[in-house]
Short mmCIF file of C-alpha atoms in Angstrom, two decimals:
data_model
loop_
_atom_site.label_atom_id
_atom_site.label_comp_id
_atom_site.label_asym_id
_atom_site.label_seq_id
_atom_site.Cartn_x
_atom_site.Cartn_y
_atom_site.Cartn_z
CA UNK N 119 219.31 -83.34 9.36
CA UNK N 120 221.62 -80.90 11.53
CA UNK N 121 224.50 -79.40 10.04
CA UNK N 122 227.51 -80.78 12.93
CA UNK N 123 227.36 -84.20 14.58
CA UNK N 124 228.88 -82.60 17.17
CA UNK N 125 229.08 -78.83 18.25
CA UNK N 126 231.59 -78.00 21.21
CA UNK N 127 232.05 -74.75 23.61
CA UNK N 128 235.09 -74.65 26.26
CA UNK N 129 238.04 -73.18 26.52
CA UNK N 130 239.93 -71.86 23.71
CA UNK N 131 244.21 -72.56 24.55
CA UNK N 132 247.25 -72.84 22.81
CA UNK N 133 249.14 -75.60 24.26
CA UNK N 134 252.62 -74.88 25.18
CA UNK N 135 254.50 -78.28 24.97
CA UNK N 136 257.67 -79.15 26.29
CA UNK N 137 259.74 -82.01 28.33
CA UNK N 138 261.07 -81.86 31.93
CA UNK N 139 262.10 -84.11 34.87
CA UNK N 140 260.52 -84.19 38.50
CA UNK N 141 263.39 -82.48 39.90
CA UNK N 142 262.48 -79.40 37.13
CA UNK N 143 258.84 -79.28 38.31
CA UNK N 144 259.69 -79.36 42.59
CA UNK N 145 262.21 -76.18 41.49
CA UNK N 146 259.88 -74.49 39.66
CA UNK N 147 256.54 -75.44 42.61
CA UNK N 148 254.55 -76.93 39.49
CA UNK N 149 252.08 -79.82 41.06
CA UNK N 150 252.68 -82.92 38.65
CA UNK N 151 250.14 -84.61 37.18
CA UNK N 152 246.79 -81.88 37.14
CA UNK N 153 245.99 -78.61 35.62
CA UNK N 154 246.56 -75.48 37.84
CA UNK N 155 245.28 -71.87 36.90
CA UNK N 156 248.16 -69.24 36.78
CA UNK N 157 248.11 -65.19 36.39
CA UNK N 158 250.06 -63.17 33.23
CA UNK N 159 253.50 -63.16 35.08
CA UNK N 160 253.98 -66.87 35.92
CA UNK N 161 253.18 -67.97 32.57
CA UNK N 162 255.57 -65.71 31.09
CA UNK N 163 257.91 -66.51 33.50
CA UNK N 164 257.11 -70.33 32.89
CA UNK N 165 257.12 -69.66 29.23
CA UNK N 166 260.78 -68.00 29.35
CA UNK N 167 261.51 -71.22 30.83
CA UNK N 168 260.70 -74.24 28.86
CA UNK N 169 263.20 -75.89 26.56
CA UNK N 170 262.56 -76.71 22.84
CA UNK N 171 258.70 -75.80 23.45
CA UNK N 172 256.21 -76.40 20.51
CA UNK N 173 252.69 -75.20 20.27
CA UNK N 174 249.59 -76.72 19.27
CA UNK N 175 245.80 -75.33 19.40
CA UNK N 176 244.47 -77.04 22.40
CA UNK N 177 241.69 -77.11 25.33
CA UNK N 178 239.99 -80.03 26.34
CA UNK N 179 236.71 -79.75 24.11
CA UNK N 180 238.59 -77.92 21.20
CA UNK N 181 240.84 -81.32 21.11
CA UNK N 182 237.92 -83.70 21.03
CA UNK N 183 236.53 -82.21 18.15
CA UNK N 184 239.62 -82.46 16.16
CA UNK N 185 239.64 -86.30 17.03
CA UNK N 186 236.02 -86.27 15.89
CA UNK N 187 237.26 -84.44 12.63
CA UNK N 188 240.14 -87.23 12.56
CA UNK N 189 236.78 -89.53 11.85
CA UNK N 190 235.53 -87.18 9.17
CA UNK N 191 231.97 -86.07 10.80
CA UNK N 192 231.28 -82.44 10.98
CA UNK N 193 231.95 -80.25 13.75
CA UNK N 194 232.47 -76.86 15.23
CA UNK N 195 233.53 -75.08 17.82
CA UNK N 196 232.24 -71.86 19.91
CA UNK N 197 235.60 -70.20 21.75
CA UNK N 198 237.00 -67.10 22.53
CA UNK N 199 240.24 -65.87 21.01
CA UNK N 200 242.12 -62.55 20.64
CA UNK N 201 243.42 -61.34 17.39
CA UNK N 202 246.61 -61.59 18.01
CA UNK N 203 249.59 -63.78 16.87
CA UNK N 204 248.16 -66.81 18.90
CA UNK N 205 244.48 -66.02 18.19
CA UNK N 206 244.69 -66.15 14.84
CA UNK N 207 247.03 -69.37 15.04
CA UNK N 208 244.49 -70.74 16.77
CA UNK N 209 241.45 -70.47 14.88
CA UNK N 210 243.67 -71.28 11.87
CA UNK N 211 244.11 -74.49 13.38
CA UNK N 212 240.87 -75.44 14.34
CA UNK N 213 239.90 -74.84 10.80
CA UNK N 214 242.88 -76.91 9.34
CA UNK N 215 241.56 -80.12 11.51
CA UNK N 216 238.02 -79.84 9.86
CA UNK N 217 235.91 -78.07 12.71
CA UNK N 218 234.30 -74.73 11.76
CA UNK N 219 235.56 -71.63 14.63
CA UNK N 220 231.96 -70.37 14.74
CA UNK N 221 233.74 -66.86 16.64
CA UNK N 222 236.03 -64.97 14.64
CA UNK N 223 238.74 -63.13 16.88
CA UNK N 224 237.98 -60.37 18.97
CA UNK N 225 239.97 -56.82 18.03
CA UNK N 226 239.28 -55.05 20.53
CA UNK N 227 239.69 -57.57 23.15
CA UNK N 228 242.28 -56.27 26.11
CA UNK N 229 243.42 -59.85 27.47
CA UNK N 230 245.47 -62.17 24.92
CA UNK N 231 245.23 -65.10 23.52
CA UNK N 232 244.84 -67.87 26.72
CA UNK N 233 248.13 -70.73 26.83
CA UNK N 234 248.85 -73.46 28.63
CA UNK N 235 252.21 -74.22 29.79
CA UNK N 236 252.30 -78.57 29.76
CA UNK N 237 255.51 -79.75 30.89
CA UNK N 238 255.96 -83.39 30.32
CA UNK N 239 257.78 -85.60 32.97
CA UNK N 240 259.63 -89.21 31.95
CA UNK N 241 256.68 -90.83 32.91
CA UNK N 242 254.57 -89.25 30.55
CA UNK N 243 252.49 -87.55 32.96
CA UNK N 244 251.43 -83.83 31.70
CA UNK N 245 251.38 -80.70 34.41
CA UNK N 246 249.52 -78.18 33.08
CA UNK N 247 250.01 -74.46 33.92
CA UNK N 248 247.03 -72.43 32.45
CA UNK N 249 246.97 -68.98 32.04
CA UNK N 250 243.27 -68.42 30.73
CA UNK N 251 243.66 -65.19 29.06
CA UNK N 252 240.59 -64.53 27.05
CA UNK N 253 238.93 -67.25 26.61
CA UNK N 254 237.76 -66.94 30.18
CA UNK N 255 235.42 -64.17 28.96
CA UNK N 256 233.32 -66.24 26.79
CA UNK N 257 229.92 -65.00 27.80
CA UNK N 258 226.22 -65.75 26.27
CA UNK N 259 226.95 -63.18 23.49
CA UNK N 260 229.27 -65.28 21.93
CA UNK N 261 227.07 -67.96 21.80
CA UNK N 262 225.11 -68.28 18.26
CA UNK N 263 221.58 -70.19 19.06
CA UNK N 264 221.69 -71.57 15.32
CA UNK N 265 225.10 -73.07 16.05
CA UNK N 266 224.11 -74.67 19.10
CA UNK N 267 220.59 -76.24 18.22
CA UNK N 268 222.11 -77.26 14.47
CA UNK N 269 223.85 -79.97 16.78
CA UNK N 270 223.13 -83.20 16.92
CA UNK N 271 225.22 -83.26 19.99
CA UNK N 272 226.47 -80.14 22.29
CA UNK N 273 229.54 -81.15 24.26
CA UNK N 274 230.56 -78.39 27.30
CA UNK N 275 233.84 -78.24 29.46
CA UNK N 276 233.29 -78.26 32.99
CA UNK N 277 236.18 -75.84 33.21
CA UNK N 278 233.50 -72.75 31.54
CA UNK N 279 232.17 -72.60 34.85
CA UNK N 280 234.84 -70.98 36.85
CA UNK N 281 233.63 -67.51 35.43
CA UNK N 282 229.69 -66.52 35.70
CA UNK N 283 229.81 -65.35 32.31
CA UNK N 284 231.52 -68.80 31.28
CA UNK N 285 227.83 -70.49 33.01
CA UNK N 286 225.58 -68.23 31.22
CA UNK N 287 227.20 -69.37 27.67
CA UNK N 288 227.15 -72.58 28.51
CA UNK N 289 223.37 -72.65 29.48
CA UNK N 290 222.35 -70.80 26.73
CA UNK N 291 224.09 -73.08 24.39
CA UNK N 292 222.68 -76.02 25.81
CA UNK N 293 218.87 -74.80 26.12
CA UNK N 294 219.48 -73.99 22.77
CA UNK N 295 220.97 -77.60 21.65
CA UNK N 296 218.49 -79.30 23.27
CA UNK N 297 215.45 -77.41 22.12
CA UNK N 298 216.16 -78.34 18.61
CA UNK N 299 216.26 -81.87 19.90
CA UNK N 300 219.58 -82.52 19.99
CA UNK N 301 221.49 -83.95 23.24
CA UNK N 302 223.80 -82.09 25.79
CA UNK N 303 226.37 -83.04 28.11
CA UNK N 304 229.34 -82.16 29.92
CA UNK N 305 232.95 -83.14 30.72
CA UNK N 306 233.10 -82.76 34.29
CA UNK N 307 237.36 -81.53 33.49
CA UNK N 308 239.23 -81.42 36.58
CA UNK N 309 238.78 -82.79 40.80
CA UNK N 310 239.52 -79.51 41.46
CA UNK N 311 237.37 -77.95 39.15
CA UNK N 312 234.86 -80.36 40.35
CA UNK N 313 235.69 -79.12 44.00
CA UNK N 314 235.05 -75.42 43.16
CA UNK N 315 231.43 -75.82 41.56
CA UNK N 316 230.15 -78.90 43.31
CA UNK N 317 226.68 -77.48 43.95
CA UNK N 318 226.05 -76.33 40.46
CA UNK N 319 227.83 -79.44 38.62
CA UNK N 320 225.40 -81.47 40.93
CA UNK N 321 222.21 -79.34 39.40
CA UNK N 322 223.66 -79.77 36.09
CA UNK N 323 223.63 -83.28 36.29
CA UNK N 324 220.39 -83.91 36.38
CA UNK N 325 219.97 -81.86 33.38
CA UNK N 326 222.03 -83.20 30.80
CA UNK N 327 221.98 -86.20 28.46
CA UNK N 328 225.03 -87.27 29.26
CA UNK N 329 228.02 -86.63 31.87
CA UNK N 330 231.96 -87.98 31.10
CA UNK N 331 234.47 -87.97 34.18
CA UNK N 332 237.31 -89.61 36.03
CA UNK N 333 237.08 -91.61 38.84
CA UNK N 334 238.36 -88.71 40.64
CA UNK N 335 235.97 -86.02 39.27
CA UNK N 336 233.12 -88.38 40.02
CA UNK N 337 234.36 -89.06 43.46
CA UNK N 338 234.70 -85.62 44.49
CA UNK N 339 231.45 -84.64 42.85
CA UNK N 340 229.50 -86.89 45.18
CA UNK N 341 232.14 -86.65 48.24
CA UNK N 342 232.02 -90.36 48.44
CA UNK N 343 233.45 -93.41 47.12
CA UNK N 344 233.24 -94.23 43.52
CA UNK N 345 230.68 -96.98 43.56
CA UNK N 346 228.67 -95.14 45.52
CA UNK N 347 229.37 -91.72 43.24
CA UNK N 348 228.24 -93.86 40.20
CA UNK N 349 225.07 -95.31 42.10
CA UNK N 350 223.62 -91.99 42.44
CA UNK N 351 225.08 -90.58 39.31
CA UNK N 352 223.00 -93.09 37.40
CA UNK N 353 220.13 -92.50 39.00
CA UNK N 354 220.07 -88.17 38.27
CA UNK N 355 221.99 -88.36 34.99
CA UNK N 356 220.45 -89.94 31.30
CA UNK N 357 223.81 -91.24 30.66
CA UNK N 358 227.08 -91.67 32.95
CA UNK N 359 230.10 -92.32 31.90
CA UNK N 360 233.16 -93.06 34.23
CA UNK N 361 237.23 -93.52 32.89
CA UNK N 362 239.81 -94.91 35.59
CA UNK N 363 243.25 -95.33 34.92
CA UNK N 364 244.26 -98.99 34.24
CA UNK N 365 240.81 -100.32 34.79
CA UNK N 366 237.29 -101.12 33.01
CA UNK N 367 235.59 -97.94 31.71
CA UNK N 368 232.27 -98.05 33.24
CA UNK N 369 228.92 -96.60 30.89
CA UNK N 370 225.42 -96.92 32.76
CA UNK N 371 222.42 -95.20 30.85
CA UNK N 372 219.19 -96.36 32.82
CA UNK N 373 219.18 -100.01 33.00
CA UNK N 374 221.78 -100.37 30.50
CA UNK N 375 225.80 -101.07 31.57
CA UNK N 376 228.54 -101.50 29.99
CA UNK N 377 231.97 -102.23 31.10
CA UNK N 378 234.53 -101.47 28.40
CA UNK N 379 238.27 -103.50 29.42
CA UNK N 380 241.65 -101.22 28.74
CA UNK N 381 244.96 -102.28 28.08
CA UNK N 382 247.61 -101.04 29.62
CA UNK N 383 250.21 -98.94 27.76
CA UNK N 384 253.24 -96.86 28.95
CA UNK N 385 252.36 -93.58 27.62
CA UNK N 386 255.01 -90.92 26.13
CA UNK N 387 252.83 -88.00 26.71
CA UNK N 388 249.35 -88.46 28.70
CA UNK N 389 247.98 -85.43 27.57
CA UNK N 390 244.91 -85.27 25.31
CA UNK N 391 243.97 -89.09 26.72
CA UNK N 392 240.48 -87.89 28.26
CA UNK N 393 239.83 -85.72 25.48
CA UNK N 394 240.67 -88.44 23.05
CA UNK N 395 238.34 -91.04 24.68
CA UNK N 396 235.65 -88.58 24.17
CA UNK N 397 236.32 -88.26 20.56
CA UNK N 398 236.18 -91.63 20.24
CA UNK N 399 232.96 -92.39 22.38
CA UNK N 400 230.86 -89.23 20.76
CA UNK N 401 231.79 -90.72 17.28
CA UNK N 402 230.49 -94.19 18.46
CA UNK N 403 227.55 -92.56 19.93
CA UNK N 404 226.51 -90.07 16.82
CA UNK N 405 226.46 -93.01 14.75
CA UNK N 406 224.30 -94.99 16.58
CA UNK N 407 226.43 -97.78 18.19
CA UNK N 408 226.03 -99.55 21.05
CA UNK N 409 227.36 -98.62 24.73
CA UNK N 410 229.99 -101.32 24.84
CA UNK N 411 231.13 -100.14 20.67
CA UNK N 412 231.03 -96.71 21.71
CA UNK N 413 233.25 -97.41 24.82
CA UNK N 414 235.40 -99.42 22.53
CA UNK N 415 236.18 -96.76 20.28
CA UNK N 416 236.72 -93.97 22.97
CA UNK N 417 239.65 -96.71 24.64
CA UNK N 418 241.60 -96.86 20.92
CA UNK N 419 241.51 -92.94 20.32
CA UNK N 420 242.75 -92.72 24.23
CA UNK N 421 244.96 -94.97 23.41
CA UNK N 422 246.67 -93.26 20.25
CA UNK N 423 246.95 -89.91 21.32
CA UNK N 424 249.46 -91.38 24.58
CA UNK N 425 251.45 -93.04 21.59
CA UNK N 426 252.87 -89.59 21.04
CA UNK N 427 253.16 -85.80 22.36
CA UNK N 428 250.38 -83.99 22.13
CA UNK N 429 246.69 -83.53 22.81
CA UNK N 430 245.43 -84.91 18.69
CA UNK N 431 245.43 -88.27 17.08
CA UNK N 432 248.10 -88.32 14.51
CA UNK N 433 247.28 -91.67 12.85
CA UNK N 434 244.02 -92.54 11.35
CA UNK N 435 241.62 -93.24 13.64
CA UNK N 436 239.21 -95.19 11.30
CA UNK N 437 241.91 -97.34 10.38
CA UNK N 438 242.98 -97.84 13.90
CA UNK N 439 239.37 -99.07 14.92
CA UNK N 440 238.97 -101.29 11.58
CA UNK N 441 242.01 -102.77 13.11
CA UNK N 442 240.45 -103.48 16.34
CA UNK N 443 237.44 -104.87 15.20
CA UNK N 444 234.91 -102.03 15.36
CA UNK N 445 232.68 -100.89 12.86
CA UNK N 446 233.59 -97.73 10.54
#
């Protein structure tokens, strides 16, 4: 028996939440609707800017494991932090939602704490301005083989791969995993993350157990249309799995497919949704349900954390799929 379910490395990020109109974002040259990397100075000059902000530990891969927590299986989470005022909020955090911070924070580190500016529009679409601080020098020394391979499933954010260090960690953690015979895969994050490491994503494909994107991500990760993108992802990857706003989620794992329907719900705050279904599809998967359950599950969690602002389930998630007819 491992120690976590489920063992996550990414990005370590305070969120920094707060509401805005379109005509806010076009004055302030913010791109709605995706997550764009910023330097020191803009995100204290966004920062200065937003209106009754609140804060919230965050990153994509940090927030699935606290919706994994939400369903009471055992977690943990290898990030960088500085120990500073955010840092240590942070990692206080992490521990508060039931996942272990395998990395305590770093001294003597000499970039702080990485935020993320999210400004929330009417329509409850989330632009994200990321300043990544240092969390973007997570490197193979911070990874702890015994963490890793005491997983019974390693989950790593695409967005690691934007520094060379970031790679190595992410390797090591999964040779690790996956050695001990646990599984590995990847959230492929962001198009235009996707559009910067196309090459390696596409090796890393073929390596994994397992590979969660957006019709977007897998789009651009093939340069092609998404039927065709999922045709060939199936055929390199043990398990694809493929969300698309306001239509079937679509889970192929060899000869197996399963197309999960979504309903359709006005969000208040989008943020947190991919994360969420991840949560909720890792939980379904660790205990051994089917595709179509497992799909099931991710769709409800999605669907609570756009009930409400921010990236974490506030309502019982176990109570929410007991409701819908899943198995707890």
């Amino acid at each position: 028996m491992k120690t976590y379910k489920v063992v996550g490395i990414g990005n370590a990020i305070v969120d920094v939440i707060s509401n805005c109109d379109d005509g806010f974002l076009s004055t302030m040259g913010i791109d709605k609707g995706v997550m764009q990397l910023i330097e020191g100075d803009r995100a204290e000059f966004l920062y200065d800017a937003m209106q009754d902000r609140w804060q919230a530990p965050g990153g994509s891969v940090a927030n699935t494991l606290a919706g994994i927590g939400n369903l009471g299986l055992k977690t943990a989470f290898i990030g960088r932090v500085r120990d500073d005022g955010l840092g240590r909020f942070y990692a206080d955090g992490m521990v508060e939602d039931g996942t272990d911070f395998a990395n305590p924070p770093v001294a003597a580190g000499e970039l702080p704490t990485s935020r993320s500016m999210i400004f929330v529009s009417p329509d409850g679409e989330r632009s994200m301005n990321t300043y990544l601080g240092i969390s973007a020098e997570l490197g193979p020394e911070d990874v702890d083989p015994g963490v890793a391979g005491d997983a019974e499933i390693l989950f790593l954010e695409g967005y690691l791969y934007d520094k060379p260090k970031g790679k190595e960690a992410f390797l090591k953690a999964a040779r690790a995993c996956r050695a001990a015979g646990g599984m590995a895969g990847i959230t492929l994050s962001d198009p235009f993350c996707v559009d910067r490491h196309r090459e390696d994503f596409r090796k890393l494909v073929t390596e994994l157990d397992f590979v969660i994107g957006n019709e977007h991500e897998w789009e651009s990760l093939y340069e092609t249309d998404l039927s065709a993108a999922l045709e060939q992802a199936a055929t390199e990857s043990g398990m694809v799995i493929c969300t698309r706003s306001g239509h079937d989620v679509v889970i192929v794992r060899g000869e197996e497919e399963a197309r999960v329907p979504v309903e359709t719900i006005t969000p208040v705050d989008a943020t947190g949704a991919g994360d969420q279904f991840a949560a909720g599809f890792l939980y379904g998967l660790s205990t051994g349900q089917s595709l179509e359950v497992a799909g099931r599950m991710g769709v409800v969690a999605a669907g609570e954390v756009i009930s409400h602002y921010g990236a974490r389930p506030e309502a019982d998630l176990k109570a929410l799929f007991a409701e819908a007819g899943l198995p707890v």
